[in-house]
Structures are given as structure tokens and as C-alpha cells.
């Protein structure tokens, strides 16, 4: 009995150990999964020479027992610039949480807790591995990091605000990926932005840079205004803001004016909605009503179903090829018709060419633009790079209740290809300026031409003068052989007649243009003949 009992206990013990081993085998992958590379990474956007990276949940508390490891690179031959916008790791000794940068030859860090870390690291390499690791902790935001190549020494982070700088005008480089970083902006491209707004996020909102690639921004400060009106633009929602001491605006190339449209001739649609109202009148929502600046209802498609048999579209003919830098859209603008387009794509073409789809910068996929969120408020989307075409089509992708659109295209005329014959009048404009480029059709003097009088205005009169003087001398010699005395007449005659006639053909008057005309050669010849005849007399 005892032996049997012992045997049973042994079997039970072996069974428990087997069960424990099975549980460990099952749970091990789950435990290891919590420390897989990348599971502690948050927002990451990278482009050729810049990018943005954060820990998971930033700016909320990063999770326990996570690892984020990412290798970032810039083009060969360049060196890396790293800028830390924020670092908040609870561990004071870096034993249970740290941020570390490792290249092929150097190591920077680890950094954690309250230790001092440089806000900027200039590396002697084009590649570095970023590693963030967390253990058990209670609080901590983690990190926010931006990077760029050495071509952009004025790199800033996504957290920089205009009131961080004292200069009234300056230029900075914004990295790719700042659009979705938490932080408010107030204002719009026309009135300017409150100086507490995030710089790079405001630049995306204004259409100065694309979030996918980042770019250079030029900022200038002005006196603040009492109220800032917020709108949705380029996927960024700007909020209304109150009085501030300062505001900032962005400089632009001036190609953001409204492109005029003639509704009856230039706007067409795949279909239009028609219905009979209570009084028996026919109401049409035609494409001619699609101009944003016009009052009344918008264009609306005839098909209300969500599964259209064909893609609905609104086509605009600009009359000639133009540079299109953006589009503003609204819904129906009628409170009792809550219709609007939530997303759309763009097609474009020139004369006798096929329709092309506007695609993203980074990938070769059809770019879907964020549209309206209600029937009333306008939304702006910018095209970076711009569309250069005569015809464009707006093709709705998603909508609320029924497709309804009002549009305004932004852009400018295309400058003539021969720049030497056109002088572009330049001025300091804001992005919000509605003026188109002013073009003055005047020749541009070559850069090497010296300032002052044109040399031809001096040489040609002198040559004519000496030729005439030689002619007068020859006549005098011939006359001297036939007649003695003064061949030129009296001294009085010499002063009042001959030289008076010689003076006028070469008189020059002050003028803004130094132009020599050869159309009156006959008149000039007659004057010279008159001088010769007077001398002969």
C-alpha cells in the first residue's frame, strides 16, 4: 500500500511538473512578445533626409516592458543631425528604462531620468540605431526625436512654437512627420497664426510644406489680432484663438490666388440633381452652381445611393494650362440639405491627353484628400507639388447623404518660357495673399550690363559728329581754291546758323528708356543736306 501510494505521488508530481513546463512553454512567447523590437515605438515618419519618431502613446505614459529599436539613415556623404524635442523617462539609473544611440563607431547614451542630455547631436555618420527600452514604471512621456541630414543645420523639432524665438524674421527647417504630433495651432493662412502655435504644424496647415517630406519655412512676426479664426486645412484642424501680442505668417511665392471660373462654360458634371419643391417649381443643383463664391445651393449629383454605378465627377476647364496649387471646398451650404463630400481624389489632363491621377509624394498611390465634415465650413487642400494642367476633375470617394460640392481652385498663370523677355515684379507676400503674380512685359537687361547710361548713347552721336565735321572740312578746302577770304562767312553767321543747325540733330533728352530709333533716317538726311547747302551758300 505504501509503495503504491508513493508511486501515485510520484506520478502526480511528475504530472504537475509537466503541466508547469507546458504553461511556461505557452506563456513564454507571450512574455517575449512584450519585448519585441518595435512594440514600444509610436509615431514614425521618415523621408529621404528627415523624419520624426516618438515612443508609444506619446505624450501619454509609455507602456511597461517595451522595446523600440529603429535604424535611421540619410543619403550617403551626409551626416546626421538629431534633435530631442522631449525626453521623460522615469528610471534614474537607466537600469529599467533608457534611450540609446549607436552608430558603427560611436555610442551616445544611455539617457534617462533627470540627467542632462544635449538637445542636439551632430554625428559623423549617415546612419544610427535608436533604441528605447522600458521596464516597470508609473509615469513618463518617453521621447520625441527629429532628425535631418547635414544639409539642414537649422532643423527644429515638431514642438517648437513661434514665441520661442525673438527675431521678427527667420527661416527654419521642419522635418517630415509633424502633422499628427499633439499640440494646438490657432489661426489661418490669411490672417496669420497666434504666436503660441506650433510652427511646423502651422506650416502644414498653411500649405507651405507637405507633412510627408517636411521642408524649409520662412516666418515673419506681426502685431497680434483680437481673434483668430480656425479652419480645417491639409488634414490639420486649426482652432479659434483669442487676443495675442504677436502673430506670425509665412512668406510664399504668391501663387495662391483664386483662379476665376465661368460657371456656364467651364464647369461640367457627370450628373445633376433635380427636384420639384412645394410650390411646383423645378429646383436644379447644376454644375454651374459649383463656384464657392456664389450664393445659393451647390452642385449635387443625381445619384443619391452610396454604391454608384459609375464614379461621379465635377470637371473644370481653366481655358488654358495653369499652375494649380490648391483647392477649397464646401458642401451644400444649405442648412436644410446636410450634404457634403468627406473625401475625394483629383484627376487632371491637358489638351488631347489622357486623364492622370494625382498621387502622393512618397508613394505612387492615388492620393485621397480629406474633405468636409459639415455642409457649411470651407476646407482647403494644397497640392505639393502643384498640378499644371488645363482640365481638372474632382472625384468624390465618400460623402454624407448626397454628393454636393462648391469649389475654388487656387493658383496662378504659368510664366512664359522665355524668362529673358519677362520681368516678374516681386514683393513680399504672405501665403494668404489673393493677388496673382504681376508680370510686366519688358526686356530684362543682362546681369553683366553696368548701371548708368548705355554706351551706344554716347558713341553713335560722337561718330556722326566727327563724320559731319570731316565733311565740312572737305567742303571748306574745295571752296578755298575758288574763293579767297573766310569760306565759312562771318563770325556771327558761324555762331547763329551753321552750328545751330548742327546742334539739334544730336540733342539728347532725359528719358527712362535709352532707345535709338532709325525710322527717321530720311529726316536726318534732309537736315544734313540743309547744313551742307547753308555752308555752300
C-alpha positions as a printed NumPy array, in Angstrom:
array([[   0.   ,    0.   ,    0.   ],
       [   2.732,    2.44 ,    0.943],
       [   4.702,    1.666,   -2.166],
       [   1.589,    2.164,   -4.268],
       [   0.854,    5.459,   -2.577],
       [   4.402,    6.63 ,   -3.156],
       [   4.151,    5.639,   -6.78 ],
       [   0.946,    7.613,   -7.126],
       [   2.507,   10.706,   -5.519],
       [   5.485,   10.442,   -7.847],
       [   3.219,   10.261,  -10.843],
       [   1.215,   13.253,   -9.581],
       [   4.406,   15.244,   -9.025],
       [   5.612,   14.412,  -12.477],
       [   2.257,   15.461,  -13.841],
       [   2.41 ,   18.833,  -12.064],
       [   5.933,   19.472,  -13.361],
       [   4.8  ,   18.609,  -16.864],
       [   1.859,   20.989,  -16.562],
       [   4.136,   23.767,  -15.286],
       [   6.534,   23.217,  -18.167],
       [   3.611,   23.343,  -20.583],
       [   2.359,   26.614,  -19.075],
       [   5.829,   28.124,  -19.304],
       [   6.134,   26.984,  -22.893],
       [   2.808,   28.565,  -23.762],
       [   3.35 ,   31.801,  -21.823],
       [   6.968,   32.361,  -22.909],
       [   6.085,   33.613,  -26.393],
       [   3.523,   35.979,  -24.858],
       [   6.109,   37.324,  -22.425],
       [   8.72 ,   37.645,  -25.13 ],
       [   6.176,   39.365,  -27.357],
       [   6.052,   42.236,  -24.871],
       [   9.713,   42.934,  -25.619],
       [   9.736,   42.502,  -29.378],
       [  11.69 ,   45.148,  -31.229],
       [   9.384,   47.954,  -32.315],
       [   6.448,   47.311,  -29.993],
       [   7.49 ,   50.341,  -27.935],
       [   7.684,   52.632,  -30.962],
       [   4.993,   55.201,  -31.527],
       [   4.637,   57.773,  -34.323],
       [   7.326,   57.294,  -37.002],
       [   7.548,   59.187,  -40.304],
       [  10.741,   59.009,  -42.352],
       [  11.73 ,   60.519,  -45.68 ],
       [  14.98 ,   60.727,  -47.643],
       [  16.719,   63.262,  -45.417],
       [  14.459,   63.945,  -42.413],
       [  11.913,   62.365,  -40.086],
       [  10.155,   62.24 ,  -36.731],
       [   9.999,   59.45 ,  -34.149],
       [   8.285,   59.049,  -30.741],
       [   7.77 ,   56.416,  -28.068],
       [   4.437,   54.622,  -27.923],
       [   1.464,   56.607,  -26.563],
       [   3.432,   59.88 ,  -26.653],
       [   2.745,   62.313,  -24.978],
       [   0.873,   59.873,  -22.729],
       [   2.669,   57.388,  -20.478],
       [   4.758,   54.851,  -22.366],
       [   3.925,   51.18 ,  -21.637],
       [   5.853,   48.823,  -19.346],
       [   8.382,   46.301,  -20.647],
       [   8.643,   47.525,  -24.226],
       [  11.482,   47.963,  -26.699],
       [  11.617,   50.377,  -29.615],
       [  14.542,   49.958,  -32.   ],
       [  14.801,   51.784,  -35.31 ],
       [  17.707,   52.485,  -37.672],
       [  17.512,   55.873,  -39.374],
       [  19.615,   56.989,  -42.316],
       [  20.242,   59.987,  -44.533],
       [  21.863,   59.923,  -48.   ],
       [  25.461,   58.764,  -48.209],
       [  28.009,   61.528,  -47.974],
       [  25.838,   63.42 ,  -45.473],
       [  25.976,   63.351,  -41.697],
       [  23.087,   63.06 ,  -39.244],
       [  21.647,   65.784,  -37.037],
       [  19.483,   64.579,  -34.126],
       [  17.305,   66.916,  -32.074],
       [  15.388,   65.85 ,  -28.97 ],
       [  12.148,   67.703,  -28.542],
       [  11.212,   65.869,  -25.343],
       [  12.694,   63.202,  -23.045],
       [  10.85 ,   61.983,  -19.94 ],
       [  11.95 ,   58.519,  -18.709],
       [  11.156,   57.616,  -15.098],
       [  14.233,   55.492,  -14.395],
       [  17.005,   57.488,  -12.69 ],
       [  19.775,   54.936,  -13.273],
       [  18.837,   53.764,  -16.796],
       [  18.527,   50.211,  -15.43 ],
       [  14.819,   49.891,  -16.204],
       [  14.44 ,   52.457,  -18.972],
       [  16.722,   54.426,  -21.305],
       [  17.288,   55.982,  -24.724],
       [  20.461,   54.994,  -26.609],
       [  22.014,   55.941,  -29.96 ],
       [  24.536,   53.588,  -31.577],
       [  26.497,   54.006,  -34.807],
       [  29.167,   51.798,  -36.342],
       [  31.886,   53.606,  -34.397],
       [  30.282,   55.521,  -31.512],
       [  27.65 ,   55.256,  -28.801],
       [  25.637,   58.149,  -27.372],
       [  23.895,   57.499,  -24.077],
       [  22.149,   55.827,  -22.432],
       [  19.971,   58.769,  -21.333],
       [  17.203,   58.671,  -18.724],
       [  15.753,   60.287,  -15.617],
       [  16.923,   63.766,  -14.751],
       [  20.362,   63.501,  -16.33 ],
       [  21.395,   66.258,  -18.707],
       [  21.197,   65.334,  -22.365],
       [  22.226,   67.574,  -25.261],
       [  19.263,   68.858,  -27.233],
       [  21.22 ,   68.357,  -30.452],
       [  23.651,   65.646,  -31.53 ],
       [  25.884,   66.125,  -34.576],
       [  27.045,   62.697,  -35.737],
       [  29.907,   61.819,  -38.062],
       [  27.854,   59.211,  -39.858],
       [  24.764,   58.938,  -42.05 ],
       [  23.271,   56.038,  -40.068],
       [  22.394,   55.459,  -36.419],
       [  20.265,   52.974,  -34.481],
       [  17.836,   54.389,  -31.934],
       [  16.915,   52.084,  -29.023],
       [  14.337,   52.887,  -26.366],
       [  13.671,   50.341,  -23.624],
       [  11.251,   50.472,  -20.7  ],
       [  10.824,   48.381,  -17.558],
       [   8.26 ,   48.694,  -14.767],
       [   7.334,   52.321,  -14.134],
       [   4.436,   54.538,  -13.107],
       [   4.85 ,   57.696,  -15.191],
       [   6.831,   59.136,  -18.081],
       [   6.076,   60.502,  -21.551],
       [   9.002,   58.767,  -23.243],
       [  10.68 ,   60.707,  -26.065],
       [  10.153,   62.767,  -29.211],
       [  13.021,   62.904,  -31.694],
       [  13.529,   64.602,  -35.063],
       [  16.43 ,   64.171,  -37.442],
       [  17.768,   65.56 ,  -40.72 ],
       [  20.864,   65.491,  -42.874],
       [  23.682,   67.99 ,  -42.511],
       [  22.118,   69.963,  -45.389],
       [  19.655,   71.326,  -42.824],
       [  21.59 ,   72.774,  -39.873],
       [  18.557,   74.914,  -38.957],
       [  16.482,   71.803,  -38.127],
       [  13.811,   72.265,  -35.446],
       [  11.514,   69.791,  -33.71 ],
       [   7.763,   69.462,  -34.104],
       [   7.283,   71.072,  -30.668],
       [   8.845,   74.478,  -31.481],
       [   6.471,   77.436,  -31.218],
       [   6.797,   80.928,  -32.677],
       [   7.084,   82.527,  -29.232],
       [  10.279,   80.535,  -28.651],
       [  12.11 ,   82.961,  -30.97 ],
       [  12.841,   86.66 ,  -30.505],
       [  13.676,   87.583,  -34.112],
       [  10.946,   89.165,  -36.226],
       [  12.03 ,   87.219,  -39.328],
       [  13.764,   83.867,  -39.559],
       [  13.984,   80.642,  -41.555],
       [  13.907,   77.077,  -40.165],
       [  13.745,   73.516,  -41.456],
       [  10.773,   71.372,  -40.442],
       [  11.241,   67.577,  -40.551],
       [   8.795,   65.15 ,  -42.107],
       [   6.025,   63.897,  -39.826],
       [   4.917,   66.845,  -37.66 ],
       [   1.226,   66.883,  -38.638],
       [   0.   ,   64.249,  -36.157],
       [   2.105,   65.348,  -33.184],
       [  -0.261,   66.57 ,  -30.423],
       [  -0.318,   70.323,  -29.993],
       [  -2.654,   73.174,  -30.918],
       [  -2.469,   75.858,  -33.563],
       [  -4.791,   78.863,  -33.823],
       [  -5.446,   80.976,  -36.888],
       [  -5.286,   80.568,  -40.65 ],
       [  -3.134,   81.332,  -43.657],
       [  -4.863,   84.632,  -44.464],
       [  -4.906,   86.33 ,  -41.053],
       [  -1.857,   84.584,  -39.604],
       [  -1.351,   82.307,  -36.634],
       [  -1.234,   83.   ,  -32.917],
       [   2.39 ,   83.027,  -31.736],
       [   1.694,   80.147,  -29.334],
       [   1.031,   77.82 ,  -32.304],
       [   3.378,   75.01 ,  -33.299],
       [   5.494,   76.262,  -36.198],
       [   5.772,   73.117,  -38.321],
       [   2.166,   72.093,  -37.805],
       [   1.041,   75.577,  -38.826],
       [   3.255,   75.377,  -41.936],
       [   1.484,   72.155,  -42.97 ],
       [  -1.889,   73.793,  -42.309],
       [  -0.863,   76.791,  -44.443],
       [   0.251,   74.579,  -47.323],
       [   3.861,   75.766,  -47.142],
       [   5.252,   72.234,  -46.701],
       [   3.93 ,   68.688,  -47.086],
       [   3.883,   66.516,  -43.977],
       [   5.367,   63.558,  -45.877],
       [   8.63 ,   65.368,  -46.693],
       [   8.915,   68.456,  -44.47 ],
       [  10.77 ,   71.482,  -45.797],
       [  12.106,   74.977,  -45.289],
       [   9.837,   77.658,  -43.836],
       [  10.288,   81.444,  -43.729],
       [   8.471,   83.196,  -40.908],
       [   7.853,   86.832,  -40.053],
       [   6.156,   88.272,  -36.98 ],
       [   3.458,   90.94 ,  -36.911],
       [   1.318,   92.566,  -34.265],
       [  -1.355,   90.237,  -32.878],
       [  -5.071,   90.482,  -33.578],
       [  -8.072,   90.23 ,  -31.278],
       [  -9.398,   86.922,  -32.612],
       [  -8.04 ,   84.029,  -34.682],
       [ -10.431,   82.03 ,  -36.829],
       [  -9.692,   78.334,  -37.149],
       [ -10.41 ,   76.107,  -40.162],
       [  -9.581,   72.608,  -41.4  ],
       [  -6.773,   72.559,  -43.964],
       [  -4.46 ,   69.797,  -45.213],
       [  -5.689,   67.408,  -42.546],
       [  -4.887,   69.82 ,  -39.694],
       [  -7.636,   71.435,  -37.632],
       [  -6.801,   74.956,  -36.517],
       [  -8.766,   76.221,  -33.534],
       [ -10.23 ,   79.624,  -32.826],
       [  -7.87 ,   81.722,  -30.735],
       [  -8.073,   84.796,  -28.526],
       [  -6.055,   88.013,  -28.454],
       [  -2.275,   87.704,  -28.517],
       [   0.563,   90.19 ,  -28.549],
       [   2.168,   88.666,  -31.651],
       [   1.169,   86.57 ,  -34.654],
       [   3.209,   85.009,  -37.429],
       [   2.786,   84.476,  -41.15 ],
       [   4.699,   82.578,  -43.825],
       [   6.258,   84.053,  -46.935],
       [   5.232,   82.482,  -50.234],
       [   5.787,   82.608,  -53.966],
       [   2.478,   84.411,  -54.478],
       [   0.884,   81.581,  -56.49 ],
       [  -2.192,   81.155,  -54.312],
       [  -4.783,   83.448,  -55.85 ],
       [  -8.284,   82.395,  -56.835],
       [  -8.478,   81.093,  -60.42 ],
       [ -11.577,   82.665,  -61.964],
       [ -14.213,   80.383,  -63.439],
       [ -17.169,   80.977,  -65.751],
       [ -19.855,   78.577,  -64.486],
       [ -21.85 ,   78.144,  -67.695],
       [ -18.834,   77.402,  -69.882],
       [ -16.082,   75.995,  -67.691],
       [ -17.794,   73.635,  -65.224],
       [ -19.358,   70.285,  -66.146],
       [ -20.511,   67.269,  -64.099],
       [ -21.342,   63.612,  -64.537],
       [ -24.938,   64.229,  -63.4  ],
       [ -27.093,   66.798,  -61.592],
       [ -29.902,   66.602,  -59.092],
       [ -33.325,   67.997,  -59.991],
       [ -36.5  ,   68.006,  -57.926],
       [ -39.88 ,   69.745,  -57.603],
       [ -40.443,   71.861,  -54.496],
       [ -43.696,   72.513,  -52.587],
       [ -44.763,   75.297,  -54.949],
       [ -44.292,   73.123,  -58.024],
       [ -41.096,   74.817,  -59.187],
       [ -38.216,   72.775,  -60.543],
       [ -35.043,   73.124,  -58.485],
       [ -31.755,   72.257,  -60.156],
       [ -28.427,   71.698,  -58.414],
       [ -26.413,   72.162,  -61.589],
       [ -22.609,   72.271,  -62.034],
       [ -22.874,   75.979,  -62.809],
       [ -23.658,   76.479,  -59.119],
       [ -20.386,   74.867,  -58.007],
       [ -18.413,   78.111,  -57.633],
       [ -17.596,   78.624,  -53.979],
       [ -18.023,   82.406,  -54.093],
       [ -21.617,   82.165,  -55.41 ],
       [ -24.625,   82.295,  -53.124],
       [ -27.31 ,   79.622,  -53.095],
       [ -27.163,   75.826,  -53.265],
       [ -24.195,   73.916,  -54.663],
       [ -23.855,   71.316,  -57.353],
       [ -25.246,   67.919,  -56.303],
       [ -25.076,   64.619,  -58.148],
       [ -28.219,   62.955,  -59.42 ],
       [ -27.482,   59.608,  -57.766],
       [ -28.014,   59.532,  -54.011],
       [ -27.017,   55.912,  -53.433],
       [ -23.709,   55.098,  -51.794],
       [ -22.911,   52.466,  -54.42 ],
       [ -22.889,   54.486,  -57.616],
       [ -22.865,   52.577,  -60.885],
       [ -20.148,   54.955,  -62.052],
       [ -17.862,   57.431,  -60.347],
       [ -19.416,   60.868,  -60.114],
       [ -17.203,   63.821,  -61.021],
       [ -17.073,   67.582,  -61.339],
       [ -14.901,   68.819,  -64.221],
       [ -13.37 ,   72.276,  -64.52 ],
       [ -11.896,   73.755,  -67.703],
       [  -9.479,   76.614,  -66.964],
       [  -9.301,   77.63 ,  -70.619],
       [  -5.52 ,   77.236,  -70.744],
       [  -2.772,   75.435,  -68.877],
       [  -2.27 ,   76.915,  -65.398],
       [  -0.431,   76.13 ,  -62.196],
       [  -2.908,   74.867,  -59.58 ],
       [  -1.582,   74.937,  -56.016],
       [  -4.726,   74.161,  -54.014],
       [  -8.487,   73.728,  -53.778],
       [ -11.142,   74.949,  -51.343],
       [ -14.389,   73.005,  -50.977],
       [ -17.7  ,   73.244,  -49.133],
       [ -20.825,   71.139,  -49.007],
       [ -24.31 ,   72.223,  -50.   ],
       [ -24.101,   75.404,  -47.815],
       [ -27.842,   74.908,  -47.151],
       [ -28.831,   74.046,  -43.575],
       [ -31.861,   72.007,  -44.647],
       [ -29.702,   69.902,  -47.008],
       [ -26.915,   68.347,  -44.958],
       [ -24.901,   67.152,  -47.971],
       [ -21.113,   67.191,  -48.265],
       [ -18.148,   65.235,  -49.621],
       [ -15.91 ,   63.698,  -46.953],
       [ -13.024,   62.618,  -49.205],
       [ -12.043,   62.939,  -52.861],
       [  -9.277,   62.363,  -55.399],
       [  -8.05 ,   64.598,  -58.216],
       [  -7.621,   63.906,  -61.943],
       [  -6.035,   66.288,  -64.438],
       [  -5.075,   66.5  ,  -68.121],
       [  -4.102,   68.855,  -70.927],
       [  -5.456,   69.138,  -74.462],
       [  -5.647,   65.801,  -76.283],
       [  -4.114,   63.861,  -73.392],
       [  -5.451,   61.177,  -71.082],
       [  -6.626,   61.798,  -67.545],
       [  -3.95 ,   61.352,  -64.897],
       [  -4.485,   60.746,  -61.187],
       [  -2.778,   62.982,  -58.648],
       [  -0.537,   60.794,  -56.479],
       [   1.341,   61.146,  -53.226],
       [   4.932,   62.337,  -52.978],
       [   6.37 ,   59.355,  -51.139],
       [   4.48 ,   56.513,  -52.827],
       [   2.963,   56.031,  -56.238],
       [  -0.572,   55.575,  -54.938],
       [  -3.67 ,   57.639,  -55.596],
       [  -3.781,   60.454,  -53.035],
       [  -7.065,   60.768,  -51.157],
       [  -7.755,   64.263,  -49.814],
       [  -9.701,   64.932,  -46.634],
       [ -12.864,   66.837,  -47.499],
       [ -15.582,   68.484,  -45.468],
       [ -17.047,   67.499,  -42.122],
       [ -20.229,   69.556,  -42.468],
       [ -22.297,   71.28 ,  -45.149],
       [ -21.079,   74.814,  -44.343],
       [ -17.425,   75.368,  -43.453],
       [ -14.818,   75.555,  -46.246],
       [ -11.841,   73.182,  -46.217],
       [  -8.562,   73.795,  -48.038],
       [  -6.162,   71.241,  -49.507],
       [  -2.874,   72.176,  -51.155],
       [  -1.153,   70.36 ,  -53.994],
       [   2.53 ,   69.807,  -53.249],
       [   3.86 ,   69.61 ,  -55.913],
       [   1.336,   71.725,  -57.84 ],
       [  -0.829,   70.491,  -60.694],
       [   0.   ,   72.017,  -64.087],
       [  -2.941,   71.41 ,  -66.414],
       [  -5.922,   72.912,  -68.193],
       [  -8.582,   70.434,  -67.036],
       [  -9.135,   69.035,  -63.546],
       [ -11.75 ,   66.677,  -62.147],
       [ -12.841,   66.322,  -58.536],
       [ -13.937,   62.725,  -57.926],
       [ -15.764,   62.147,  -54.608],
       [ -14.843,   58.996,  -52.695],
       [ -17.024,   59.244,  -49.581],
       [ -19.879,   61.605,  -48.749],
       [ -22.701,   62.34 ,  -46.336],
       [ -26.237,   61.62 ,  -47.639],
       [ -25.594,   63.004,  -51.153],
       [ -22.607,   64.276,  -53.142],
       [ -22.671,   68.091,  -53.015],
       [ -19.778,   70.419,  -53.793],
       [ -18.73 ,   74.003,  -54.176],
       [ -15.122,   74.53 ,  -55.21 ],
       [ -12.493,   77.216,  -55.665],
       [  -9.172,   76.484,  -57.359],
       [  -6.059,   78.311,  -56.166],
       [  -3.003,   79.02 ,  -58.278],
       [  -1.594,   81.349,  -60.911],
       [  -0.735,   81.782,  -64.555],
       [   2.269,   79.918,  -65.907],
       [   5.172,   82.264,  -66.562],
       [   6.37 ,   82.449,  -70.197],
       [   9.17 ,   80.049,  -71.014],
       [  11.482,   82.831,  -72.245],
       [  12.317,   84.479,  -68.955],
       [  14.676,   86.967,  -70.585],
       [  11.689,   88.764,  -72.137],
       [   9.599,   88.914,  -68.986],
       [  10.251,   90.76 ,  -65.796],
       [   8.369,   89.419,  -62.756],
       [   7.601,   92.155,  -60.303],
       [   8.444,   90.686,  -56.906],
       [   7.238,   91.727,  -53.491],
       [   6.981,   90.267,  -50.001],
       [   3.696,   88.366,  -49.936],
       [   2.094,   86.113,  -47.385],
       [   0.777,   82.697,  -48.295],
       [  -2.714,   84.027,  -47.782],
       [  -2.346,   86.783,  -50.366],
       [  -5.023,   86.514,  -53.042],
       [  -3.037,   88.512,  -55.612],
       [  -1.665,   86.651,  -58.576],
       [   1.89 ,   87.186,  -59.849],
       [   2.215,   90.552,  -61.506],
       [   4.   ,   90.257,  -64.842],
       [   5.437,   93.236,  -66.687],
       [   6.349,   92.603,  -70.314],
       [   9.661,   94.422,  -70.513],
       [  13.102,   93.174,  -71.501],
       [  15.464,   92.441,  -68.646],
       [  18.944,   93.908,  -69.111],
       [  21.682,   91.282,  -68.819],
       [  23.194,   90.95 ,  -65.371],
       [  26.639,   91.966,  -66.628],
       [  25.357,   95.235,  -68.114],
       [  26.729,   98.127,  -65.995],
       [  24.399,  100.55 ,  -64.367],
       [  24.075,  104.061,  -65.815],
       [  23.98 ,  105.303,  -69.432],
       [  24.132,  102.891,  -72.317],
       [  27.465,  103.331,  -74.106],
       [  25.725,  103.449,  -77.503],
       [  24.001,  106.699,  -76.499],
       [  27.454,  108.346,  -76.39 ],
       [  29.43 ,  106.58 ,  -79.144],
       [  26.925,  106.915,  -82.002],
       [  26.457,  110.732,  -81.682],
       [  30.255,  111.203,  -81.466],
       [  30.853,  109.15 ,  -84.62 ],
       [  28.221,  111.126,  -86.524],
       [  29.719,  114.371,  -85.252],
       [  33.216,  113.539,  -86.492],
       [  31.916,  112.347,  -89.886],
       [  29.989,  115.589,  -90.312],
       [  32.989,  117.674,  -89.241],
       [  35.176,  115.894,  -91.785],
       [  32.622,  116.597,  -94.491],
       [  32.551,  120.269,  -93.577],
       [  36.359,  120.398,  -93.731],
       [  36.455,  118.883,  -97.221],
       [  33.894,  121.393,  -98.499],
       [  35.917,  124.212,  -96.994],
       [  39.083,  123.137,  -98.761],
       [  37.308,  122.995, -102.119],
       [  35.748,  126.402, -101.589],
       [  39.098,  127.903, -100.62 ],
       [  40.569,  127.096, -104.032],
       [  37.824,  129.035, -105.776],
       [  37.348,  131.906, -103.428],
       [  39.551,  133.846, -101.132],
       [  38.501,  135.09 ,  -97.729],
       [  36.6  ,  133.408,  -94.999],
       [  34.91 ,  130.348,  -96.558],
       [  32.526,  129.99 ,  -93.665],
       [  31.102,  133.502,  -93.753],
       [  31.134,  135.919,  -90.883],
       [  31.744,  135.013,  -87.301],
       [  28.159,  135.909,  -86.482],
       [  26.821,  133.602,  -89.157],
       [  29.035,  130.812,  -87.925],
       [  27.598,  131.04 ,  -84.459],
       [  23.953,  131.611,  -85.274],
       [  23.344,  129.489,  -88.355],
       [  25.767,  126.683,  -89.078],
       [  26.401,  125.376,  -85.571],
       [  22.781,  125.928,  -84.616],
       [  21.787,  123.528,  -87.393],
       [  24.429,  121.029,  -86.339],
       [  23.361,  121.086,  -82.691],
       [  19.754,  119.918,  -82.949],
       [  20.201,  116.514,  -84.639],
       [  22.313,  115.371,  -81.714],
       [  20.248,  116.815,  -78.874],
       [  19.572,  114.225,  -76.14 ],
       [  16.725,  114.471,  -73.645],
       [  16.444,  112.719,  -70.284],
       [  14.347,  109.566,  -70.604],
       [  13.669,  106.391,  -68.65 ],
       [  14.428,  104.395,  -71.816],
       [  17.572,  104.663,  -73.904],
       [  16.203,  103.744,  -77.33 ],
       [  17.73 ,  104.779,  -80.643],
       [  15.207,  104.776,  -83.467],
       [  16.222,  104.521,  -87.108],
       [  12.779,  105.167,  -88.555],
       [  13.519,  108.862,  -89.324],
       [  16.676,  108.382,  -91.401],
       [  15.12 ,  110.379,  -94.208],
       [  14.519,  113.358,  -91.918],
       [  18.085,  113.172,  -90.636],
       [  19.425,  113.192,  -94.227],
       [  17.362,  116.265,  -95.052],
       [  18.805,  118.127,  -92.04 ],
       [  22.361,  117.228,  -93.067],
       [  21.665,  118.381,  -96.656],
       [  20.34 ,  121.657,  -95.273],
       [  23.544,  122.202,  -93.306],
       [  25.663,  121.477,  -96.368],
       [  23.643,  123.865,  -98.558],
       [  23.939,  126.641,  -95.991],
       [  27.69 ,  126.199,  -95.893],
       [  27.87 ,  126.169,  -99.663],
       [  25.917,  129.403,  -99.759]])
